[in-house]
Tab-separated table of C-alpha atoms and ligand atoms in Angstrom:
chain	number	residue	atom	x	y	z
J	1	UNK	CA	-40.103	-121.729	11.004
J	2	UNK	CA	-42.370	-124.918	12.163
J	3	UNK	CA	-43.262	-126.948	8.748
J	4	UNK	CA	-46.960	-125.502	9.296
J	5	UNK	CA	-45.823	-122.002	8.829
J	6	UNK	CA	-43.644	-123.009	5.699
J	7	UNK	CA	-46.854	-123.819	4.093
J	8	UNK	CA	-48.894	-120.742	5.017
J	9	UNK	CA	-46.010	-118.693	3.303
J	10	UNK	CA	-45.888	-121.171	0.309
J	11	UNK	CA	-49.145	-122.871	-0.273
J	12	UNK	CA	-47.490	-124.749	-3.392
J	13	UNK	CA	-46.005	-126.795	-0.915
J	14	UNK	CA	-48.853	-128.700	-0.097
J	15	UNK	CA	-48.750	-130.418	-3.237
J	16	UNK	CA	-45.226	-130.693	-3.451
J	17	UNK	CA	-45.367	-132.682	-0.069
J	18	UNK	CA	-47.851	-134.875	-1.611
J	19	UNK	CA	-45.757	-135.679	-4.390
J	20	UNK	CA	-47.923	-134.255	-6.875
J	21	UNK	CA	-46.717	-132.906	-10.189
J	22	UNK	CA	-46.242	-129.119	-10.050
J	23	UNK	CA	-45.268	-126.264	-11.909
J	24	UNK	CA	-43.189	-123.219	-10.029
J	25	UNK	CA	-42.690	-119.878	-11.798
J	26	UNK	CA	-39.654	-118.198	-10.048
J	27	UNK	CA	-40.868	-114.820	-8.300
J	28	UNK	CA	-37.227	-113.475	-8.203
J	29	UNK	CA	-36.967	-114.505	-11.992
J	30	UNK	CA	-33.859	-112.017	-13.194
J	31	UNK	CA	-34.275	-110.240	-10.199
J	32	UNK	CA	-31.864	-107.362	-10.407
J	33	UNK	CA	-30.460	-107.523	-6.701
J	34	UNK	CA	-28.789	-111.023	-7.461
J	35	UNK	CA	-25.677	-111.273	-9.222
J	36	UNK	CA	-23.332	-114.171	-9.985
J	37	UNK	CA	-19.495	-114.190	-9.020
J	38	UNK	CA	-18.231	-115.611	-12.025
J	39	UNK	CA	-18.059	-114.290	-15.099
J	40	UNK	CA	-17.655	-114.915	-18.939
J	41	UNK	CA	-14.161	-114.754	-18.696
J	42	UNK	CA	-14.142	-117.659	-16.471
J	43	UNK	CA	-16.153	-119.663	-18.982
J	44	UNK	CA	-13.574	-118.973	-21.398
J	45	UNK	CA	-10.955	-120.007	-19.260
J	46	UNK	CA	-12.261	-123.413	-18.687
J	47	UNK	CA	-12.861	-123.589	-22.582
J	48	UNK	CA	-9.365	-122.684	-23.690
J	49	UNK	CA	-8.013	-125.315	-20.739
J	50	UNK	CA	-10.115	-128.076	-22.637
J	51	UNK	CA	-8.595	-126.891	-25.752
J	52	UNK	CA	-5.305	-127.332	-24.393
J	53	UNK	CA	-6.315	-130.691	-23.411
J	54	UNK	CA	-7.820	-131.708	-26.662
J	55	UNK	CA	-4.726	-133.395	-28.381
J	56	UNK	CA	-4.324	-135.658	-25.075
J	57	UNK	CA	-8.127	-136.622	-25.159
J	58	UNK	CA	-8.244	-137.432	-28.844
J	59	UNK	CA	-5.190	-139.542	-28.174
J	60	UNK	CA	-6.337	-141.765	-25.422
J	61	UNK	CA	-10.302	-141.569	-25.980
J	62	UNK	CA	-10.103	-142.507	-29.878
J	63	UNK	CA	-14.032	-141.811	-29.889
J	64	UNK	CA	-13.452	-138.057	-29.578
J	65	UNK	CA	-10.706	-138.361	-32.499
J	66	UNK	CA	-13.679	-137.056	-35.053
J	67	UNK	CA	-14.140	-134.030	-33.058
J	68	UNK	CA	-10.629	-133.526	-32.483
J	69	UNK	CA	-10.506	-134.301	-28.926
J	70	UNK	CA	-13.432	-131.902	-28.030
J	71	UNK	CA	-15.970	-134.133	-25.741
J	72	UNK	CA	-19.238	-132.604	-27.337
J	73	UNK	CA	-22.591	-134.215	-28.077
J	74	UNK	CA	-25.054	-134.047	-31.223
J	75	UNK	CA	-28.048	-131.312	-31.114
J	76	UNK	CA	-30.729	-132.773	-33.201
J	77	UNK	CA	-34.479	-132.671	-33.891
J	78	UNK	CA	-37.259	-135.393	-33.220
J	79	UNK	CA	-39.945	-135.102	-35.368
J	80	UNK	CA	-41.623	-138.402	-34.408
J	81	UNK	CA	-41.148	-137.994	-30.829
J	82	UNK	CA	-42.779	-134.401	-31.418
J	83	UNK	CA	-45.644	-135.614	-33.342
J	84	UNK	CA	-46.481	-138.280	-30.456
J	85	UNK	CA	-46.136	-135.684	-27.772
J	86	UNK	CA	-48.335	-133.150	-29.543
J	87	UNK	CA	-51.237	-135.875	-29.755
J	88	UNK	CA	-50.767	-137.351	-26.414
J	89	UNK	CA	-50.973	-133.757	-24.812
J	90	UNK	CA	-52.687	-132.009	-27.370
J	91	UNK	CA	-50.077	-129.221	-27.560
J	92	UNK	CA	-48.692	-127.896	-30.737
J	93	UNK	CA	-44.705	-126.728	-31.526
J	94	UNK	CA	-44.419	-123.681	-33.937
J	95	UNK	CA	-40.683	-124.915	-34.550
J	96	UNK	CA	-38.985	-128.345	-34.791
J	97	UNK	CA	-38.120	-129.698	-30.908
J	98	UNK	CA	-34.630	-129.865	-30.495
J	99	UNK	CA	-32.755	-132.409	-28.280
J	100	UNK	CA	-29.360	-131.915	-27.071
J	101	UNK	CA	-27.881	-135.700	-26.292
J	102	UNK	CA	-25.549	-135.536	-23.677
J	103	UNK	CA	-26.496	-138.881	-23.436
J	104	UNK	CA	-23.914	-139.627	-25.846
J	105	UNK	CA	-21.195	-137.456	-25.177
J	106	UNK	CA	-17.717	-139.731	-25.621
J	107	UNK	CA	-16.315	-141.258	-22.777
J	108	UNK	CA	-18.576	-141.492	-20.007
J	109	UNK	CA	-22.299	-141.222	-21.683
J	110	UNK	CA	-23.550	-138.336	-19.388
J	111	UNK	CA	-23.840	-134.703	-18.784
J	112	UNK	CA	-21.183	-135.521	-16.188
J	113	UNK	CA	-18.456	-136.053	-18.939
J	114	UNK	CA	-18.607	-132.060	-18.852
J	115	UNK	CA	-17.880	-130.581	-15.710
J	116	UNK	CA	-16.500	-134.143	-13.734
J	117	UNK	CA	-13.939	-134.476	-16.370
J	118	UNK	CA	-12.945	-130.922	-16.559
J	119	UNK	CA	-12.300	-130.701	-12.866
J	120	UNK	CA	-9.854	-133.934	-13.262
J	121	UNK	CA	-7.895	-132.227	-15.801
J	122	UNK	CA	-7.750	-129.154	-14.419
J	123	UNK	CA	-6.185	-130.811	-11.107
J	124	UNK	CA	-3.937	-133.122	-13.663
J	125	UNK	CA	-2.694	-129.729	-15.125
J	126	UNK	CA	-2.256	-127.931	-11.802
J	127	UNK	CA	-0.011	-130.904	-10.817
J	128	UNK	CA	2.019	-131.022	-13.519
J	129	UNK	CA	2.702	-127.143	-13.533
J	130	UNK	CA	3.643	-127.022	-10.243
J	131	UNK	CA	6.450	-129.835	-10.818
J	132	UNK	CA	7.686	-128.042	-13.944
J	133	UNK	CA	6.167	-130.950	-16.321
J	134	UNK	CA	4.250	-129.050	-18.767
J	135	UNK	CA	3.479	-124.802	-19.736
J	136	UNK	CA	0.462	-123.943	-21.273
J	137	UNK	CA	2.088	-123.545	-24.771
J	138	UNK	CA	3.199	-127.296	-24.994
J	139	UNK	CA	1.074	-130.312	-26.708
J	140	UNK	CA	-0.756	-131.765	-23.836
J	141	UNK	CA	-0.700	-135.031	-25.669
J	142	UNK	CA	2.678	-135.454	-23.595
J	143	UNK	CA	0.062	-136.356	-20.287
J	144	UNK	CA	-0.377	-139.846	-21.910
J	145	UNK	CA	3.693	-139.823	-21.295
J	146	UNK	CA	4.620	-142.787	-18.484
J	147	UNK	CA	6.415	-139.842	-16.588
J	148	UNK	CA	3.103	-138.116	-15.784
J	149	UNK	CA	1.195	-141.344	-14.626
J	150	UNK	CA	4.103	-142.063	-12.686
J	151	UNK	CA	3.609	-138.605	-10.731
J	152	UNK	CA	-0.148	-138.581	-10.474
J	153	UNK	CA	0.105	-142.106	-8.937
J	154	UNK	CA	1.060	-140.384	-5.781
J	155	UNK	CA	-2.251	-138.566	-5.616
J	156	UNK	CA	-5.693	-139.350	-5.035
J	157	UNK	CA	-8.964	-138.218	-6.410
J	158	UNK	CA	-11.941	-138.568	-4.560
J	159	UNK	CA	-16.102	-137.859	-5.212
J	160	UNK	CA	-19.285	-138.727	-3.846
J	161	UNK	CA	-21.816	-139.712	-6.399
J	162	UNK	CA	-25.278	-140.912	-7.388
J	163	UNK	CA	-23.291	-143.055	-10.091
J	164	UNK	CA	-22.489	-140.844	-12.885
J	165	UNK	CA	-20.654	-138.364	-11.814
J	166	UNK	CA	-18.508	-141.187	-10.386
J	167	UNK	CA	-18.620	-142.922	-13.648
J	168	UNK	CA	-16.766	-139.772	-15.394
J	169	UNK	CA	-14.331	-138.751	-12.648
J	170	UNK	CA	-13.301	-142.579	-12.430
J	171	UNK	CA	-12.569	-142.953	-15.861
J	172	UNK	CA	-10.714	-139.983	-16.322
J	173	UNK	CA	-8.927	-140.145	-13.429
J	174	UNK	CA	-7.790	-143.960	-13.786
J	175	UNK	CA	-6.944	-143.018	-17.173
J	176	UNK	CA	-4.563	-140.204	-15.954
J	177	UNK	CA	-2.772	-142.695	-13.598
J	178	UNK	CA	-4.553	-141.473	-10.469
J	179	UNK	CA	-6.002	-143.417	-7.514
J	180	UNK	CA	-9.515	-142.902	-7.487
J	181	UNK	CA	-11.975	-143.169	-4.773
J	182	UNK	CA	-15.828	-143.074	-5.534
J	183	UNK	CA	-18.024	-142.799	-2.716
J	184	UNK	CA	-21.523	-144.372	-3.975
J	185	UNK	CA	-25.197	-143.529	-2.524
J	186	UNK	CA	-27.826	-146.408	-1.919
J	187	UNK	CA	-29.195	-145.230	-5.386
J	188	UNK	CA	-26.057	-145.720	-7.248
J	189	UNK	CA	-26.836	-148.767	-10.087
J	190	UNK	CA	-24.887	-151.773	-9.823
J	191	UNK	CA	-23.602	-151.610	-13.212
J	192	UNK	CA	-21.950	-148.402	-12.660
J	193	UNK	CA	-20.177	-149.845	-9.634
J	194	UNK	CA	-19.170	-153.021	-11.765
J	195	UNK	CA	-17.806	-150.783	-14.242
J	196	UNK	CA	-15.577	-148.567	-12.084
J	197	UNK	CA	-14.588	-151.521	-10.399
J	198	UNK	CA	-13.335	-152.744	-13.856
J	199	UNK	CA	-11.314	-150.040	-14.100
J	200	UNK	CA	-9.242	-149.935	-10.948
J	201	UNK	CA	-11.340	-147.273	-8.974
J	202	UNK	CA	-11.799	-147.965	-5.257
J	203	UNK	CA	-15.762	-147.662	-4.885
J	204	UNK	CA	-16.840	-147.188	-1.334
J	205	UNK	CA	-20.690	-148.032	-1.090
J	206	UNK	CA	-23.315	-146.492	1.407
J	207	UNK	CA	-26.742	-147.138	2.673
J	208	UNK	CA	-27.512	-143.691	2.919
J	209	UNK	CA	-28.257	-141.080	0.197
J	210	UNK	CA	-26.259	-138.589	-1.872
J	211	UNK	CA	-25.714	-135.992	0.632
J	212	UNK	CA	-24.216	-138.458	3.089
J	213	UNK	CA	-21.961	-140.384	0.689
J	214	UNK	CA	-20.707	-136.773	0.088
J	215	UNK	CA	-20.031	-135.587	3.295
J	216	UNK	CA	-18.387	-139.111	4.364
J	217	UNK	CA	-15.862	-138.581	0.917
J	218	UNK	CA	-15.249	-135.365	1.951
J	219	UNK	CA	-14.319	-135.812	5.340
J	220	UNK	CA	-12.119	-138.597	4.474
J	221	UNK	CA	-10.445	-136.555	1.945
J	222	UNK	CA	-9.485	-133.974	4.306
J	223	UNK	CA	-7.520	-136.369	6.192
J	224	UNK	CA	-5.280	-137.016	3.353
J	225	UNK	CA	-2.913	-134.025	1.875
J	226	UNK	CA	-2.312	-135.728	-1.307
J	227	UNK	CA	-6.047	-135.953	-2.058
J	228	UNK	CA	-8.205	-133.912	-4.101
J	229	UNK	CA	-11.908	-134.147	-3.298
J	230	UNK	CA	-14.253	-133.049	-5.985
J	231	UNK	CA	-17.365	-131.744	-4.379
J	232	UNK	CA	-20.449	-131.930	-6.189
J	233	UNK	CA	-22.478	-129.597	-3.728
J	234	UNK	CA	-19.555	-126.733	-3.840
J	235	UNK	CA	-17.652	-126.700	-6.674
J	236	UNK	CA	-16.720	-123.516	-8.885
J	237	UNK	CA	-14.936	-126.272	-11.326
J	238	UNK	CA	-17.344	-128.530	-11.967
J	239	UNK	CA	-19.719	-125.929	-12.512
J	240	UNK	CA	-17.642	-124.366	-15.389
J	241	UNK	CA	-16.891	-127.102	-16.563
J	242	UNK	CA	-20.719	-127.798	-17.349
J	243	UNK	CA	-20.885	-123.889	-18.738
J	244	UNK	CA	-18.702	-124.524	-21.972
J	245	UNK	CA	-21.565	-126.331	-23.563
J	246	UNK	CA	-23.287	-123.225	-24.296
J	247	UNK	CA	-20.888	-121.439	-27.010
J	248	UNK	CA	-20.755	-124.973	-28.501
J	249	UNK	CA	-24.596	-125.317	-28.425
J	250	UNK	CA	-24.522	-121.538	-30.108
J	251	UNK	CA	-22.562	-122.913	-33.145
J	252	UNK	CA	-24.522	-125.826	-33.088
J	253	UNK	CA	-27.850	-124.005	-33.284
J	254	UNK	CA	-26.122	-121.357	-35.964
J	255	UNK	CA	-25.200	-124.560	-38.261
J	256	UNK	CA	-28.761	-125.615	-38.203
J	257	UNK	CA	-29.678	-122.320	-39.289
J	258	UNK	CA	-31.711	-121.393	-36.046
J	259	UNK	CA	-31.624	-117.830	-34.687
J	260	UNK	CA	-32.549	-117.068	-31.046
J	261	UNK	CA	-33.662	-113.741	-30.936
J	262	UNK	CA	-36.529	-111.307	-29.052
J	263	UNK	CA	-38.717	-112.872	-31.341
J	264	UNK	CA	-37.816	-116.380	-30.967
J	265	UNK	CA	-36.592	-117.249	-27.558
J	266	UNK	CA	-35.091	-120.426	-26.522
J	267	UNK	CA	-36.119	-122.614	-23.912
J	268	UNK	CA	-34.342	-125.102	-22.616
J	269	UNK	CA	-35.409	-127.746	-20.031
J	270	UNK	CA	-32.826	-129.007	-17.811
J	271	UNK	CA	-32.954	-132.367	-15.368
J	272	UNK	CA	-31.689	-131.350	-12.056
J	273	UNK	CA	-30.077	-133.236	-9.054
J	274	UNK	CA	-27.797	-131.227	-7.131
J	275	UNK	CA	-27.935	-128.313	-9.436
J	276	UNK	CA	-23.969	-127.965	-10.945
J	277	UNK	CA	-24.722	-129.848	-14.131
J	278	UNK	CA	-28.045	-127.778	-15.315
J	279	UNK	CA	-26.792	-124.709	-12.821
J	280	UNK	CA	-23.355	-124.281	-14.881
J	281	UNK	CA	-25.569	-124.761	-18.340
J	282	UNK	CA	-27.753	-122.169	-17.040
J	283	UNK	CA	-25.076	-119.919	-16.370
J	284	UNK	CA	-23.347	-120.333	-19.890
J	285	UNK	CA	-26.599	-119.639	-21.757
J	286	UNK	CA	-27.350	-116.566	-20.234
J	287	UNK	CA	-23.886	-115.538	-20.716
J	288	UNK	CA	-24.335	-116.815	-24.642
J	289	UNK	CA	-28.184	-115.492	-25.407
J	290	UNK	CA	-29.035	-112.766	-22.191
J	291	UNK	CA	-32.876	-112.190	-21.980
J	292	UNK	CA	-33.586	-114.628	-24.858
J	293	UNK	CA	-32.937	-117.828	-23.285
J	294	UNK	CA	-35.058	-119.185	-20.391
J	295	UNK	CA	-33.913	-122.251	-18.464
J	296	UNK	CA	-36.827	-124.720	-16.344
J	297	UNK	CA	-35.321	-127.049	-14.128
J	298	UNK	CA	-36.986	-130.643	-13.782
J	299	UNK	CA	-36.762	-132.648	-10.645
J	300	UNK	CA	-38.647	-136.108	-9.698
J	301	UNK	CA	-41.434	-135.692	-7.355
J	302	UNK	CA	-39.924	-137.416	-4.773
J	303	UNK	CA	-36.482	-135.208	-4.624
J	304	UNK	CA	-37.599	-131.316	-5.280
J	305	UNK	CA	-34.106	-130.137	-3.423
J	306	UNK	CA	-33.508	-127.261	-5.757
J	307	UNK	CA	-36.840	-126.312	-5.990
J	308	UNK	CA	-37.706	-126.291	-2.405
J	309	UNK	CA	-34.082	-124.333	-2.004
J	310	UNK	CA	-35.363	-121.701	-4.131
J	311	UNK	CA	-38.665	-121.381	-2.886
J	312	UNK	CA	-38.014	-120.986	0.510
J	313	UNK	CA	-34.739	-119.100	-0.229
J	314	UNK	CA	-33.149	-121.525	2.194
J	315	UNK	CA	-30.674	-123.346	-0.260
J	316	UNK	CA	-28.767	-126.158	1.583
J	317	UNK	CA	-30.369	-125.290	5.002
J	318	UNK	CA	-33.607	-127.822	3.954
J	319	UNK	CA	-33.731	-131.008	2.391
J	320	UNK	CA	-36.585	-132.780	1.189
J	321	UNK	CA	-36.567	-135.418	4.018
J	322	UNK	CA	-37.455	-132.172	6.345
J	323	UNK	CA	-40.760	-132.081	4.305
J	324	UNK	CA	-41.500	-135.955	5.031
J	325	UNK	CA	-40.528	-136.459	0.975
J	326	UNK	CA	-38.747	-139.706	0.427
J	327	UNK	CA	-35.809	-138.631	-1.767
J	328	UNK	CA	-36.596	-142.046	-3.752
J	329	UNK	CA	-36.711	-142.600	-7.220
J	330	UNK	CA	-35.773	-144.395	-10.023
J	331	UNK	CA	-34.095	-141.414	-11.480
J	332	UNK	CA	-30.498	-142.154	-9.809
J	333	UNK	CA	-29.223	-139.049	-11.352
J	334	UNK	CA	-31.606	-136.699	-9.835
J	335	UNK	CA	-31.768	-138.931	-6.456
J	336	UNK	CA	-30.492	-135.595	-4.300
J	337	UNK	CA	-32.435	-134.427	-1.352
J	338	UNK	CA	-30.599	-131.514	-0.521
J	339	UNK	CA	-29.427	-129.075	-2.906
J	340	UNK	CA	-26.058	-127.096	-3.385
J	341	UNK	CA	-26.263	-123.622	-1.968
J	342	UNK	CA	-23.105	-122.433	-4.054
J	343	UNK	CA	-24.984	-123.129	-7.682
J	344	UNK	CA	-28.473	-121.779	-6.031
J	345	UNK	CA	-26.850	-118.593	-5.258
J	346	UNK	CA	-25.030	-118.154	-8.128
J	347	UNK	CA	-27.820	-118.870	-10.792
J	348	UNK	CA	-31.284	-119.388	-8.850
J	349	UNK	CA	-32.456	-116.180	-10.111
J	350	UNK	CA	-31.594	-117.132	-13.486
J	351	UNK	CA	-33.931	-120.090	-13.635
J	352	UNK	CA	-37.556	-119.268	-14.812
J	353	UNK	CA	-39.471	-122.144	-13.293
J	354	UNK	CA	-38.890	-125.454	-11.978
J	355	UNK	CA	-41.419	-128.425	-12.128
J	356	UNK	CA	-41.970	-131.986	-10.844
J	357	UNK	CA	-42.128	-135.306	-12.589
J	358	UNK	CA	-43.469	-138.782	-11.524
J	359	UNK	CA	-41.411	-141.724	-12.119
J	360	UNK	CA	-43.732	-143.327	-14.103
J	361	UNK	CA	-43.710	-140.753	-16.579
J	362	UNK	CA	-40.287	-140.950	-17.008
J	363	UNK	CA	-40.439	-144.579	-18.200
J	364	UNK	CA	-43.575	-143.522	-20.525
J	365	UNK	CA	-41.108	-141.021	-22.261
J	366	UNK	CA	-38.502	-143.442	-22.448
J	367	UNK	CA	-40.349	-145.709	-23.945
J	368	UNK	CA	-41.917	-143.361	-26.530
J	369	UNK	CA	-38.504	-141.767	-27.561
J	370	UNK	CA	-37.151	-145.261	-28.104
J	371	UNK	CA	-40.211	-146.249	-30.303
J	372	UNK	CA	-40.349	-143.277	-32.329
J	373	UNK	CA	-36.961	-142.220	-32.612
J	374	UNK	CA	-34.578	-145.026	-31.718
J	375	UNK	CA	-32.946	-143.481	-28.622
J	376	UNK	CA	-32.364	-144.973	-25.709
J	377	UNK	CA	-31.971	-142.782	-22.392
J	378	UNK	CA	-31.865	-143.310	-18.653
J	379	UNK	CA	-34.880	-142.274	-16.355
J	380	UNK	CA	-33.427	-139.054	-15.292
J	381	UNK	CA	-32.489	-137.916	-18.665
J	382	UNK	CA	-36.344	-137.929	-19.740
J	383	UNK	CA	-37.458	-135.337	-16.902
J	384	UNK	CA	-36.888	-132.460	-19.600
J	385	UNK	CA	-39.655	-133.973	-22.016
J	386	UNK	CA	-42.454	-132.636	-19.453
J	387	UNK	CA	-41.197	-129.347	-19.478
J	388	UNK	CA	-42.712	-127.854	-22.658
J	389	UNK	CA	-45.960	-129.587	-22.103
J	390	UNK	CA	-46.325	-128.066	-18.567
J	391	UNK	CA	-45.508	-124.675	-19.726
J	392	UNK	CA	-47.706	-124.906	-22.611
J	393	UNK	CA	-50.675	-126.152	-20.550
J	394	UNK	CA	-49.834	-123.126	-17.815
J	395	UNK	CA	-52.711	-120.634	-18.013
J	396	UNK	CA	-50.767	-117.829	-16.899
J	397	UNK	CA	-48.309	-117.559	-19.949
J	398	UNK	CA	-45.223	-117.454	-17.855
J	399	UNK	CA	-44.904	-113.140	-18.771
J	400	UNK	CA	-43.245	-114.219	-22.156
J	401	UNK	CA	-44.870	-115.241	-25.268
J	402	UNK	CA	-43.662	-118.454	-26.157
J	403	UNK	CA	-45.643	-119.368	-29.142
J	404	UNK	CA	-42.744	-118.579	-31.397
J	405	UNK	CA	-39.758	-120.148	-28.912
J	406	UNK	CA	-37.711	-122.785	-29.905
J	407	UNK	CA	-37.791	-125.617	-26.970
J	408	UNK	CA	-34.654	-127.678	-26.349
J	409	UNK	CA	-34.609	-130.648	-23.928
J	410	UNK	CA	-31.425	-131.585	-22.406
J	411	UNK	CA	-31.236	-135.487	-22.303
J	412	UNK	CA	-28.864	-136.008	-20.033
J	413	UNK	CA	-27.868	-139.705	-19.820
J	414	UNK	CA	-28.460	-143.315	-21.227
J	415	UNK	CA	-25.361	-144.074	-23.685
J	416	UNK	CA	-23.527	-146.351	-21.346
J	417	UNK	CA	-26.514	-148.309	-19.900
J	418	UNK	CA	-26.117	-151.973	-20.590
J	419	UNK	CA	-28.902	-153.697	-22.998
J	420	UNK	CA	-30.339	-155.830	-20.510
J	421	UNK	CA	-30.673	-152.732	-17.885
J	422	UNK	CA	-32.173	-150.718	-20.926
J	423	UNK	CA	-34.598	-153.112	-21.795
J	424	UNK	CA	-35.939	-153.801	-18.437
J	425	UNK	CA	-36.248	-149.615	-18.478
J	426	UNK	CA	-38.307	-150.118	-21.626
J	427	UNK	CA	-40.519	-152.884	-20.183
J	428	UNK	CA	-41.662	-150.403	-17.062
J	429	UNK	CA	-42.689	-147.567	-20.070
J	430	UNK	CA	-46.749	-148.023	-20.059
J	431	UNK	CA	-48.127	-147.936	-23.434
J	432	UNK	CA	-49.700	-144.943	-23.968
J	433	UNK	CA	-52.973	-143.871	-22.189
T	501	PLP	C1	-26.187	-135.502	-12.281
T	501	PLP	C2	-27.233	-135.679	-13.907
T	501	PLP	C3	-28.015	-134.760	-13.654
T	501	PLP	C4	-27.993	-133.507	-12.807
T	501	PLP	O1	-26.877	-132.838	-12.593
T	501	PLP	P1	-26.806	-132.124	-11.332
T	501	PLP	O2	-25.443	-131.593	-11.492
T	501	PLP	O3	-26.623	-133.213	-10.196
T	501	PLP	O4	-28.105	-131.483	-10.910
T	501	PLP	C5	-29.010	-135.099	-14.720
T	501	PLP	N1	-28.980	-136.003	-15.370
T	501	PLP	C6	-28.401	-137.182	-15.403
T	501	PLP	C7	-28.408	-138.301	-16.056
T	501	PLP	C8	-27.450	-137.143	-14.714
T	501	PLP	O5	-26.383	-137.961	-14.030
């Protein structure tokens, strides 16, 4: 089909191409003709693997000792920010607004500390087992043993990234003793590259965008049998690493005396790049909460790749550039022009809606959150804040009553941003209109 024919088929494309902020409601939501190839057993397998590694993680990353080596983030309420959102946008939350602080995940300070670290650990476990170094009943703190580092030094791990995935994988792989290459897209921030190089990671820089960095990395890895390429566009392991968050979130909600049920559904707002992080979490949440959870994805107006893939059904067969959209955004973690078809097929039908947000609004939320709650996030991580506003302002009520709902915003990164960079972000946040 030509661009014109696509626009006729999907009139919302007009506004998307004009990079307007839009809300797209998924007509295929929970369509029974779709199903996932993965199951709850796969999520449990991933959770058990992370549990096996907990003694090692607690040992080499002392900041996780408090959580006994589990890499997990706080769930909090943000009453002052909630008030500011209510006042600025003329909305009202019935229940306390929730913030899931993956920005403060230990080790690498972003949502990528889930999937990225998980896939590296899984690969390390496979190699160690192959060489007869370990069995599942052992205490995994011996992964810190020089003998393991010696083994892993013969292997390479490689990944393409806009920044945060590279940080997670680089830090974890270097700690285990692997050689690591991170292929960074043009969007990647300088401080992320510097940090990785300081850990001995081989950083390869590209002038092109994420999809290109990934395919270059993939190509180079294929030529080297000792190299494991972590494929952000197509990795079941990354996806499952993210999915483990859901059961843990359920426990956190319970400890806050929050029950999610038919009358009190949970709406979750997830910033989306290639789709793996929000997709894995959506998969996990549906496995925990079933029909009582509704996941909504947020993308920059200049990089709505997941939305385009789902709306047209073309998944990774089209890019935002095909529609003349730039893929240029300050939200580096979301600067992805072409989505993952693996993720789209796996969970596209479990995403209730997608919306887009302008960079300027990301900064405005950034500043408000800093002023009200003293929480500093990176621009990508603010994309979820516009979700409840978009939904509440939508006149057709999305078929589900949302007035008793709990709204949870997934804050996906920010803890490792250097203070001077953080300060420049804050300065870009316009004082409220
Ligand atoms: C990567 C990233 C996301 C989105 O995850 P994807 O797997 O790319 O969809 C969101 N926020 C931040 C800060 C990220 O680094």
